[in-house]
Coordinates of C-alpha atoms and ligand atoms in Angstrom, one line a residue:
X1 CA 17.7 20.0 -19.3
X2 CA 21.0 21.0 -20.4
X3 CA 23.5 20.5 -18.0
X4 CA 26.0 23.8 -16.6
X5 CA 29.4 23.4 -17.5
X6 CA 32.1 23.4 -15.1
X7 CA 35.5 23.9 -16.5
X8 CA 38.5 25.8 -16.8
X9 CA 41.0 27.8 -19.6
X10 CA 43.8 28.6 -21.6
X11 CA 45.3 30.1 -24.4
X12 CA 47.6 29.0 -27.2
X13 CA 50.4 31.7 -27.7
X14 CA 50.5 31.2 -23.1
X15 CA 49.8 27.4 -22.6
X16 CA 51.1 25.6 -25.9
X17 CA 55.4 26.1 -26.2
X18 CA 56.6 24.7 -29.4
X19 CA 56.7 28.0 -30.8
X20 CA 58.4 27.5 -34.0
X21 CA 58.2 23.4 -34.8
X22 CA 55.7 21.4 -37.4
X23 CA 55.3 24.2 -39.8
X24 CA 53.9 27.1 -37.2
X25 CA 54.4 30.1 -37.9
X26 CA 55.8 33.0 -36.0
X27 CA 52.7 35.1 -34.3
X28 CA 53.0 38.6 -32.8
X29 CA 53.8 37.7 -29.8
X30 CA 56.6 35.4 -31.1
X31 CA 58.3 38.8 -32.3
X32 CA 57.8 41.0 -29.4
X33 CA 58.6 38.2 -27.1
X34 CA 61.8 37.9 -28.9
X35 CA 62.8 41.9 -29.6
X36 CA 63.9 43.9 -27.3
X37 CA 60.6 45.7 -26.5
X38 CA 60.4 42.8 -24.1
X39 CA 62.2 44.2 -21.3
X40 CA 61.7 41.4 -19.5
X41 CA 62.8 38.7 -21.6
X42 CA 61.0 35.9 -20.6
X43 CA 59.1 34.5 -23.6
X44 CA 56.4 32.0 -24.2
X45 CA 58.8 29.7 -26.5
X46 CA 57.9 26.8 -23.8
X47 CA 56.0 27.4 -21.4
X48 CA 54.3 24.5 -19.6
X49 CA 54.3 23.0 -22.7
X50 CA 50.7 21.4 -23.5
X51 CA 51.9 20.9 -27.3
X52 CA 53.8 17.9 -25.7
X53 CA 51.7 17.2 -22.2
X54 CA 47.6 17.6 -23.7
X55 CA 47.3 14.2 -22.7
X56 CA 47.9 14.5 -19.0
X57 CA 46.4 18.2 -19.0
X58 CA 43.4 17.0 -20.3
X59 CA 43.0 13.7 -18.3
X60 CA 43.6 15.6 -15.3
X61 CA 40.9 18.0 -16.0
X62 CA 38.3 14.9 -16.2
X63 CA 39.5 13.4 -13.0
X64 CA 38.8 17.2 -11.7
X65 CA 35.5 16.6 -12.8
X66 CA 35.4 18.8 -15.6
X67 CA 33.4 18.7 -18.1
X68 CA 34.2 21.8 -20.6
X69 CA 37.5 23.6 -21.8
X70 CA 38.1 26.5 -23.1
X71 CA 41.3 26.4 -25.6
X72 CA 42.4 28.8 -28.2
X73 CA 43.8 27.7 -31.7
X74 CA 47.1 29.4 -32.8
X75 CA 46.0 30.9 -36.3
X76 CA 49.8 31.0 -37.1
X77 CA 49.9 27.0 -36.6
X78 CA 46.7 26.8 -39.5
X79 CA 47.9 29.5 -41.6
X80 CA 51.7 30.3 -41.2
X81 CA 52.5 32.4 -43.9
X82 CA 49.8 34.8 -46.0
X83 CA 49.6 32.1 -49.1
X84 CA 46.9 30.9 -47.3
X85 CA 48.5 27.1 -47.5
X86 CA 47.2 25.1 -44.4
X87 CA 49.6 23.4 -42.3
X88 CA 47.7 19.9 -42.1
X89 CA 50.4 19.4 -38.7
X90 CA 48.5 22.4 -37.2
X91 CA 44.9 20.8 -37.4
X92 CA 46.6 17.7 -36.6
X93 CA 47.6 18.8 -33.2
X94 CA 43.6 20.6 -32.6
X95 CA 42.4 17.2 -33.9
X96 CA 44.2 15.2 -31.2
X97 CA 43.1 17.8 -28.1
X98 CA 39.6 17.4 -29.4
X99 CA 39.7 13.6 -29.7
X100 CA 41.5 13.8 -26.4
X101 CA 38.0 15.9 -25.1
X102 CA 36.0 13.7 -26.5
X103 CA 37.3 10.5 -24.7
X104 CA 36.5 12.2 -21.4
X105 CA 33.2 14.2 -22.8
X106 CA 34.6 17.5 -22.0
X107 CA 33.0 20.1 -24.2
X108 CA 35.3 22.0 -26.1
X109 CA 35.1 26.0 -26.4
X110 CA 37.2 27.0 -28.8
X111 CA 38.8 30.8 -29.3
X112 CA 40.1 31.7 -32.8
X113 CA 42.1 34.4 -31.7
X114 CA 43.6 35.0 -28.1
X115 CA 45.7 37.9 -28.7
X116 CA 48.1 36.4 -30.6
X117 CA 48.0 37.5 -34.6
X118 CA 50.4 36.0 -37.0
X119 CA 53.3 37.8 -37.7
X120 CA 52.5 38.6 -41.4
X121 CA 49.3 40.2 -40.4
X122 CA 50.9 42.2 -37.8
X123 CA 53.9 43.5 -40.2
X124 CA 51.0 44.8 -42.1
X125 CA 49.4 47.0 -39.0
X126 CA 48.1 43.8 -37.3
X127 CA 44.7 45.0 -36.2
X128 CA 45.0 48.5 -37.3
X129 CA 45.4 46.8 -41.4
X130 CA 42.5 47.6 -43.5
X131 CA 42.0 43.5 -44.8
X132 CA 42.2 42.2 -41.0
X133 CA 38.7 41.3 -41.2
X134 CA 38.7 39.6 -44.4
X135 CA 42.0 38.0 -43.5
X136 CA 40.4 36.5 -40.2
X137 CA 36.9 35.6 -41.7
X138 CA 38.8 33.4 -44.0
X139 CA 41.1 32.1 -41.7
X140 CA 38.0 31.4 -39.5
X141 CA 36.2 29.8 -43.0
X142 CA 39.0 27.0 -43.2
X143 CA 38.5 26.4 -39.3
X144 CA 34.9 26.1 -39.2
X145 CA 34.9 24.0 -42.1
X146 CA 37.6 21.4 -40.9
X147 CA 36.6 20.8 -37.3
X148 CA 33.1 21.7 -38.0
X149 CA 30.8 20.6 -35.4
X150 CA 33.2 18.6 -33.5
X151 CA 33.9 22.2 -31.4
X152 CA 30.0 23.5 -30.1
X153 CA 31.1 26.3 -28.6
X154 CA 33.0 28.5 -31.0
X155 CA 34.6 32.0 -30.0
X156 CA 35.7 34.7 -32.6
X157 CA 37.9 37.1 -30.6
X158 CA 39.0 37.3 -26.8
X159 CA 38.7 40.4 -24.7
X160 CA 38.3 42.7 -27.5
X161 CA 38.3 45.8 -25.3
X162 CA 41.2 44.8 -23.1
X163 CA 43.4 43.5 -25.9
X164 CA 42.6 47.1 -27.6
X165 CA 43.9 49.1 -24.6
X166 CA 46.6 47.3 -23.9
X167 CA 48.0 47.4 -27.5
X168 CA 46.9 51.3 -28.1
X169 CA 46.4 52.7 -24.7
X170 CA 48.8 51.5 -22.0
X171 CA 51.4 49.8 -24.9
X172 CA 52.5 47.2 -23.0
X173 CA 51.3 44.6 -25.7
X174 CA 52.3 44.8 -29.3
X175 CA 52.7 47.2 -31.2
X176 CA 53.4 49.3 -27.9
X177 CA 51.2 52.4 -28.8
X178 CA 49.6 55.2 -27.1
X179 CA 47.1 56.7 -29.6
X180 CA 43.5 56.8 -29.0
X181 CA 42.5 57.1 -33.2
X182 CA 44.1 53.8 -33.3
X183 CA 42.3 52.2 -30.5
X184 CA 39.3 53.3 -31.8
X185 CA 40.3 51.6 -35.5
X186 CA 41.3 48.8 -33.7
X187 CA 37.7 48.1 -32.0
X188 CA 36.1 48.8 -34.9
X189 CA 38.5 46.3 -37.1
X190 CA 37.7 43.8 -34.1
X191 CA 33.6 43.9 -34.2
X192 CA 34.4 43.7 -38.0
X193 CA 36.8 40.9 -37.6
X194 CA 33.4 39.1 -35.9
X195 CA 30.7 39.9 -38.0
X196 CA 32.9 38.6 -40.9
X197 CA 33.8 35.3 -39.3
X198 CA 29.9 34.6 -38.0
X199 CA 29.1 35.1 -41.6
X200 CA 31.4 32.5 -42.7
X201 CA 30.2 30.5 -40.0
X202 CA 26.5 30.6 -40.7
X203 CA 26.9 29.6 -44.4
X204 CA 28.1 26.0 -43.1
X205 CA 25.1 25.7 -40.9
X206 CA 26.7 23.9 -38.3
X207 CA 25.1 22.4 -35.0
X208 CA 27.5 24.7 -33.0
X209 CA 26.9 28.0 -31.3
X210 CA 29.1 31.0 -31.6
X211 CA 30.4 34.0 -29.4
X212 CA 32.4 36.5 -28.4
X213 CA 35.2 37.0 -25.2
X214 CA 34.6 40.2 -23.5
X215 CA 36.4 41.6 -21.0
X216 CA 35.2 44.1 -18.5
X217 CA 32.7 43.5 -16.1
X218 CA 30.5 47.1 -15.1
X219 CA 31.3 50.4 -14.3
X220 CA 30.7 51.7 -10.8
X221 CA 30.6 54.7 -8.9
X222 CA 31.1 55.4 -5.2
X223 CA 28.8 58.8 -5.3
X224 CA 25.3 58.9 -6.5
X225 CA 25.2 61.7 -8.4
X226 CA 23.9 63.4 -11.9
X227 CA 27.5 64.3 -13.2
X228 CA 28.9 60.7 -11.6
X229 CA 26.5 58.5 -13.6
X230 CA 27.2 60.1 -16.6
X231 CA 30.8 59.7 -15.9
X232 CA 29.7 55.8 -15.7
X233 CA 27.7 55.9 -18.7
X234 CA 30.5 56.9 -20.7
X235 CA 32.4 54.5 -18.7
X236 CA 30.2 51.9 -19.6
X237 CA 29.9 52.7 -23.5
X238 CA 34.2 52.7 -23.3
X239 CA 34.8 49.0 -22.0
X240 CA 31.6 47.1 -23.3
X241 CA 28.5 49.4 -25.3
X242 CA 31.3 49.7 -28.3
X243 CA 32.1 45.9 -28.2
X244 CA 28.8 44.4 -27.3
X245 CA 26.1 46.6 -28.8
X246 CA 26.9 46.0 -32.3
X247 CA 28.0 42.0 -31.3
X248 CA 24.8 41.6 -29.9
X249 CA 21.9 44.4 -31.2
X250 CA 23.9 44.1 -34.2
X251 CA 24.4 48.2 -34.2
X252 CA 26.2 50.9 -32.4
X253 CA 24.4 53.5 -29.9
X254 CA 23.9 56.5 -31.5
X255 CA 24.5 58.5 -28.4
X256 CA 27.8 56.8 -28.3
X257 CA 28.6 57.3 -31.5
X258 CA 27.9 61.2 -30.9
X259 CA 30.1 61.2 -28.0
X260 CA 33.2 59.6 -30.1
X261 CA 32.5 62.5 -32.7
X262 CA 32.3 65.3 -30.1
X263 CA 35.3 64.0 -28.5
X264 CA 37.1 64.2 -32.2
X265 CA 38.1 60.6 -32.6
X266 CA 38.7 59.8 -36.4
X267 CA 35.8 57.5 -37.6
X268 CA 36.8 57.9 -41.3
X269 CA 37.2 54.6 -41.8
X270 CA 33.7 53.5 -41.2
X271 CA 31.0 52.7 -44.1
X272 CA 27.6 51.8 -44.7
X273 CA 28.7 48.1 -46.1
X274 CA 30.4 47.3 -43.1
X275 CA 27.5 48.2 -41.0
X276 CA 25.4 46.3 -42.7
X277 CA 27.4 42.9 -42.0
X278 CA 27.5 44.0 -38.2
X279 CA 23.5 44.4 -38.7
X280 CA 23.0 40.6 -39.8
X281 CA 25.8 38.9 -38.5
X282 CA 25.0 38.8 -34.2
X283 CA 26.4 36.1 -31.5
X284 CA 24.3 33.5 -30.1
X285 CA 26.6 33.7 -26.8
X286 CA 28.6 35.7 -24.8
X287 CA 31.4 34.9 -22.8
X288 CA 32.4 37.0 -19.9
X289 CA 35.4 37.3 -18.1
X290 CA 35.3 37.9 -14.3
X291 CA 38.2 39.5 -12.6
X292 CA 37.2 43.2 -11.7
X293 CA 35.1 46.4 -11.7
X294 CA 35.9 49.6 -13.1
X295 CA 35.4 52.4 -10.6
X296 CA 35.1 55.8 -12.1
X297 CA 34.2 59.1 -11.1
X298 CA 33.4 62.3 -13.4
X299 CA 36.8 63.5 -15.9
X300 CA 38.8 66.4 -14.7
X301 CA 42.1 67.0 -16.2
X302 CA 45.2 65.6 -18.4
X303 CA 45.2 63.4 -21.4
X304 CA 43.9 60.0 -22.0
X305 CA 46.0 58.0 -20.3
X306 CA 46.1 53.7 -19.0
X307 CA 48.0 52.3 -16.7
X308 CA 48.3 48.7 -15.3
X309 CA 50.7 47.5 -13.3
X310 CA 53.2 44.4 -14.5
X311 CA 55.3 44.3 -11.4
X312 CA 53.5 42.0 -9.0
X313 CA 55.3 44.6 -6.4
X314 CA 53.5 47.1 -4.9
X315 CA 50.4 49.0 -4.4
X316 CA 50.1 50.8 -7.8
X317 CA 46.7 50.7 -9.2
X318 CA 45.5 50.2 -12.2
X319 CA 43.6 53.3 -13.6
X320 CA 41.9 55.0 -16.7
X321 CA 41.8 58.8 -17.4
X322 CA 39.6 59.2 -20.9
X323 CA 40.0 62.9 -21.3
X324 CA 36.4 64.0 -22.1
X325 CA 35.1 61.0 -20.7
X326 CA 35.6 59.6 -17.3
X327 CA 38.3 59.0 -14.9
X328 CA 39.1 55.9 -12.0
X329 CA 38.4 56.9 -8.7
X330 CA 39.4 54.7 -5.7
X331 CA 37.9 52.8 -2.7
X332 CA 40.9 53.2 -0.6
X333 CA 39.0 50.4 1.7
X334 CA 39.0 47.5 -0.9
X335 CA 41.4 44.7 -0.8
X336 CA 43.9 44.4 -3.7
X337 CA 45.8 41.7 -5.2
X338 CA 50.1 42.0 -5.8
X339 CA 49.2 43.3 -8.9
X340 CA 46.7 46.8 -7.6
X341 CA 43.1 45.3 -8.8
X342 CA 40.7 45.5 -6.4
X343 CA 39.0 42.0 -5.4
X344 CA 35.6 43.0 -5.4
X345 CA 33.6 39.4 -6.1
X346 CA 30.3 41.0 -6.4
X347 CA 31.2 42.6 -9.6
X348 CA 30.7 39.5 -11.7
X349 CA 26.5 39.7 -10.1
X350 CA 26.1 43.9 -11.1
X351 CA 27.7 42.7 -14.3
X352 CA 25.6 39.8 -14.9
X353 CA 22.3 42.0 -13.7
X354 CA 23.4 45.0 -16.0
X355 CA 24.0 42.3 -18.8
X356 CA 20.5 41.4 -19.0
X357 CA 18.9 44.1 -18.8
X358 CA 20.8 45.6 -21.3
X359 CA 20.6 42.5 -24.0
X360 CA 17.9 39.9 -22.6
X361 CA 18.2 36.2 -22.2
X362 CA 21.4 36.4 -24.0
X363 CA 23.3 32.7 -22.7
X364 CA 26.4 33.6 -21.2
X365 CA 29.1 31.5 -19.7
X366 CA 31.7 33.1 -17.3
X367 CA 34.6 32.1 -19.9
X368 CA 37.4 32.9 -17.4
X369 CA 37.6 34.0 -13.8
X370 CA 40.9 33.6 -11.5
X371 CA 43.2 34.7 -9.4
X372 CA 46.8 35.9 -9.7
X373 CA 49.2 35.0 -6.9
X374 CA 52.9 34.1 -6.3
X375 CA 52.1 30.8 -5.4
X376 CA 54.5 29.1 -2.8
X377 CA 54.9 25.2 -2.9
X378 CA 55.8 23.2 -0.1
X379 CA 58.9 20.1 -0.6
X380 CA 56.5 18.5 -2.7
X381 CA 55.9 21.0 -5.1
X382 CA 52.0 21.1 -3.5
X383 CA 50.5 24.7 -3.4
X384 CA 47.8 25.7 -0.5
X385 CA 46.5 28.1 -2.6
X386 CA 43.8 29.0 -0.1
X387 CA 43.3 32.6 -1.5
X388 CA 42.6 31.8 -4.9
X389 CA 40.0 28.9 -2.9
X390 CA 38.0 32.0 -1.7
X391 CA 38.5 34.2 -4.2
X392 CA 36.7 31.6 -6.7
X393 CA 34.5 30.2 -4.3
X394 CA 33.2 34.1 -3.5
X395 CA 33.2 35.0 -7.7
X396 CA 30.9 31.9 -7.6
X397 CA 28.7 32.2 -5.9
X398 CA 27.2 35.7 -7.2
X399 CA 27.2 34.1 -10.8
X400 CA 25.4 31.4 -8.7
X401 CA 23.1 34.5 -7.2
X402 CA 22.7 36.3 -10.3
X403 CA 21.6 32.7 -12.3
X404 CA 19.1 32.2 -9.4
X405 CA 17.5 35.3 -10.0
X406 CA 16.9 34.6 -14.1
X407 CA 20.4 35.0 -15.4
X408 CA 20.8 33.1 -18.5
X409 CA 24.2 31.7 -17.0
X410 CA 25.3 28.6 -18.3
X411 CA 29.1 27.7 -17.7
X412 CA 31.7 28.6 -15.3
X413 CA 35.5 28.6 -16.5
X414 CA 38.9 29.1 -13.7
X415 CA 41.6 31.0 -15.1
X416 CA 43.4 29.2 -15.6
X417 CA 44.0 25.5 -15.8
X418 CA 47.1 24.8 -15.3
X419 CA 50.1 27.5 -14.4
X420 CA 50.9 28.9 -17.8
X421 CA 52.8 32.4 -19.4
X422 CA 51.1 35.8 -17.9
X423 CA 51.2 38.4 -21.2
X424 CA 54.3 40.3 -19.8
X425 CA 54.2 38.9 -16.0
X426 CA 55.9 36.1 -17.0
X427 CA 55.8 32.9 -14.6
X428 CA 55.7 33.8 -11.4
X429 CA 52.3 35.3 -11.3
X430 CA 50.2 32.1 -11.3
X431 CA 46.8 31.2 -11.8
X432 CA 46.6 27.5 -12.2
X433 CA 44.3 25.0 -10.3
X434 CA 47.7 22.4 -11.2
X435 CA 51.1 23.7 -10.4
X436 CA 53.7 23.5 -13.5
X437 CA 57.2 22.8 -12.1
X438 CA 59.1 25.1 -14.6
X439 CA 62.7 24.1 -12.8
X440 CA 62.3 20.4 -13.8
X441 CA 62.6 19.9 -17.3
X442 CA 60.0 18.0 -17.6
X443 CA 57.6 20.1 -16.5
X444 CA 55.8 17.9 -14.1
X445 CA 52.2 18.7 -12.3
X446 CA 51.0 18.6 -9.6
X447 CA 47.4 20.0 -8.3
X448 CA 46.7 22.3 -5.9
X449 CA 45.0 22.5 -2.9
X450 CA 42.4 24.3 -5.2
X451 CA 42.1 21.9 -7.4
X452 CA 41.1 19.3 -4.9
X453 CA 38.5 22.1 -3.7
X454 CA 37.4 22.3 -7.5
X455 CA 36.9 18.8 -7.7
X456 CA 34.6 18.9 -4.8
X457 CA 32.7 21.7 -6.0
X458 CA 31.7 20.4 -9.3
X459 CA 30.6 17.2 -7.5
X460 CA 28.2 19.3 -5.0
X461 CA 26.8 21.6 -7.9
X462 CA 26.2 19.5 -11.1
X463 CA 23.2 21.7 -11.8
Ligands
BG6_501 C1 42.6 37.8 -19.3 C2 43.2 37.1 -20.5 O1 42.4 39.1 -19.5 O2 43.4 37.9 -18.1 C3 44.2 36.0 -20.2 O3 42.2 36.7 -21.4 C4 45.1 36.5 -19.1 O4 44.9 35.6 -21.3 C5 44.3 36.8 -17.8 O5 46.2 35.6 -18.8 C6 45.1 37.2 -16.6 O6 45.9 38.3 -17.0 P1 47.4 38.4 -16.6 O7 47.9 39.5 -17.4 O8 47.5 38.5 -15.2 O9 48.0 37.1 -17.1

């Protein structure tokens, strides 16, 4: 029987540094981070550096007892300008953290795109551009057909739905917008970016599987009443029916489709030849992040509006008004992290309950789940992160719960694997099971108390 993975994460444009040597490109997040839309000013031109220090990262994750990661390729490191000329130093660099998997017989799962276009594809209205998905399918093409079946477990696009809102809703992620037509373009562009790339990737009939990162987990409602659940229906076709139904039934709801109309959201730009890709061109996996609910209660005034909070200071919550749609109501009683999200654990089992019933036997791993904290390290540098222990160890077991009762679960990833750059947090909200010293130049780890706990874990549940 094939065995569950136990692993952890990252992502290129927040783990990697070397932002601008052998040949990369610059990506979007190269020129917000350097422009003065980044109020902050803290960049991921370092980071913890794993272009320099895979070797260790990796080795550290096999003596955790790993036995998966989850890594995403820079597409501005393959293809840094739009002549489509591959920089053979970029696959060099995958080619050496796969090799470097290999050696330990961790499984790679691989992302194509974490957030972080190139900059010639954003100057051209990034994921709003009309080519987008034709640009990615063939950046995906010249991916699939170098590493080929070396990676198993591809991934087209991360968080689709979350990387849309925060672009187009909130604006704190480039291009800093707030205009719903456009978040609607964007999803669209994004399931078309995905059916584009899984048709390139079937040609080449590899021995690998392919998926899609989603983001939100369900939509809940503290009052059980008519008017609430449709408020968490339309909840529910907002942050995963417009993502998921076409990525996995291959089609749009109509009802939802209806609703997008009523609530006169421009769908001009959608044709019969596109839906016809999204119709034979379906994942074999999902992969499903696990950080939060949504809790929403019926619409009732002002425009659309989202609103997260990047201070790590206080209690202001994150929260959703979709004018027409639904709003986020409150359990005043639930514990929150620095950052205002609830920490509800059980959301990852109604998620993974709702999941199924909604699209079968579907395998899903739990490609990221973790826990923000300002971490505080003792003389050593060592980190009792006993929060972020509890936090996972609670997350766990209701995937572990939801699996027992028929969930097709089949891998468990902790956000993340070492410290690395939070998208506008900067450094000092941490997830890492290994703490990255950023005051020594050299950058040094050292694992934390949940990393040791991890360790154990994986030992006691090699299902
Ligand atoms: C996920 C992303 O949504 O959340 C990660 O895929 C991200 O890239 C993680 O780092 C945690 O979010 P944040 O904003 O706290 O770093």
């Amino acid at each position: 029987m094939e065995k569950f993975l136990w692993g952890s994460a990252t992502a290129a444009y927040q783990c990697e540094g070397a932002w601008n040597v052998d040949g990369k490109g610059n990506s979007i997040w190269d020129d917000f981070c350097h422009s003065e839309a980044n109020v902050k000013g803290i960049t991921g031109d370092v980071s913890c550096d794993f272009y320099h220090h895979y070797k260790e990262d990796i080795r550290m994750m096999a003596e955790c007892g790993q036995t998966t990661y989850r890594f995403s390729i820079s597409w501005s490191r393959i293809l840094p300008k739009e002549d489509h000329v591959v920089n053979e130093a970029g696959f060099k660099f995958y080619d050496d953290v796969l090799a470097e998997c290999k050696k330990y017989n961790i499984v790679p799962n691989v992302t194509l795109v974490h957030y972080d276009l190139p900059d010639y594809i954003g100057n051209k209205g990034g994921w709003l551009y009309d080519k987008v998905a034709d640009e990615f399918a063939y950046y995906a093409s010249v991916v699939f057909k170098h590493f080929g079946d070396r990676i198993p477990l591809y991934v087209t696009i991360n968080e689709p739905t979350h990387n849309a809102s925060c672009a187009y809703l909130t604006g704190n992620y480039p291009p800093n917008e707030k205009n719903v037509n456009h978040y609607a373009k964007c999803i669209y562009n994004m399931v078309m970016c995905n059916a584009k790339a899984i048709r390139e990737f079937r040609k080449l009939d590899l021995n690998a599987k392919i998926g899609l990162v989603h983001a939100s987990c369900s939509a809940d409602i503290l009052v059980d009443s008519e008017e609430y659940r449709v408020a968490q229906r339309n909840c529910e076709w907002f942050i995963n029916g417009c993502v998921l139904d076409p990525a996995i039934k291959g089609e749009f709801d109509k009802d939802f489709v209806l609703k997008v109309k009523e609530s006169n959201i421009d769908l001009s730009f959608v044709n019969e030849d596109d839906l016809a890709i999204i119709k034979e061109n379906t994942i074999d996996f999902l992969g499903q992040n696990a950080y939060c609910r949504n809790v929403v209660k019926p619409y009732t005034t002002g425009e659309t509006k989202v609103t997260v909070n990047n201070s790590g200071k206080g209690p202001a919550r994150e929260g959703k008004i979709i004018k027409g749609w639904f709003e986020s109501d409150f359990n005043d009683s639930m514990k929150l992290n620095k950052w205002g999200r609830e920490i509800y654990p059980k959301c990852i089992y109604n998620c993974l309950i709702r999941r199924k019933k909604a699209y079968g036997d579907i395998p899903i791993y739990i490609t990221e789940c973790g826990h923000g904290a300002y971490d505080v390290a003792d003389e050593n540098g060592y980190v009792e992160d006993d929060d972020r222990i509890a936090f996972l160890n609670d997350f766990i077991y209701w995937i572990l719960k939801a699996k027992e009762e028929g969930c097709n679960v089949k891998g468990f990833y902790v956000w993340s694997t070492m410290d690395l750059y939070s998208w506008i947090n900067g450094y000092e909200k941490r997830y890492g099971l290994v703490r990255v010293d950023y005051n020594d130049p050299e950058l040094p780890r050292i694992p934390k108390k949940s990393y040791y706990w991890y360790k154990e874990f994986i030992k006691e549940h090699s299902l």
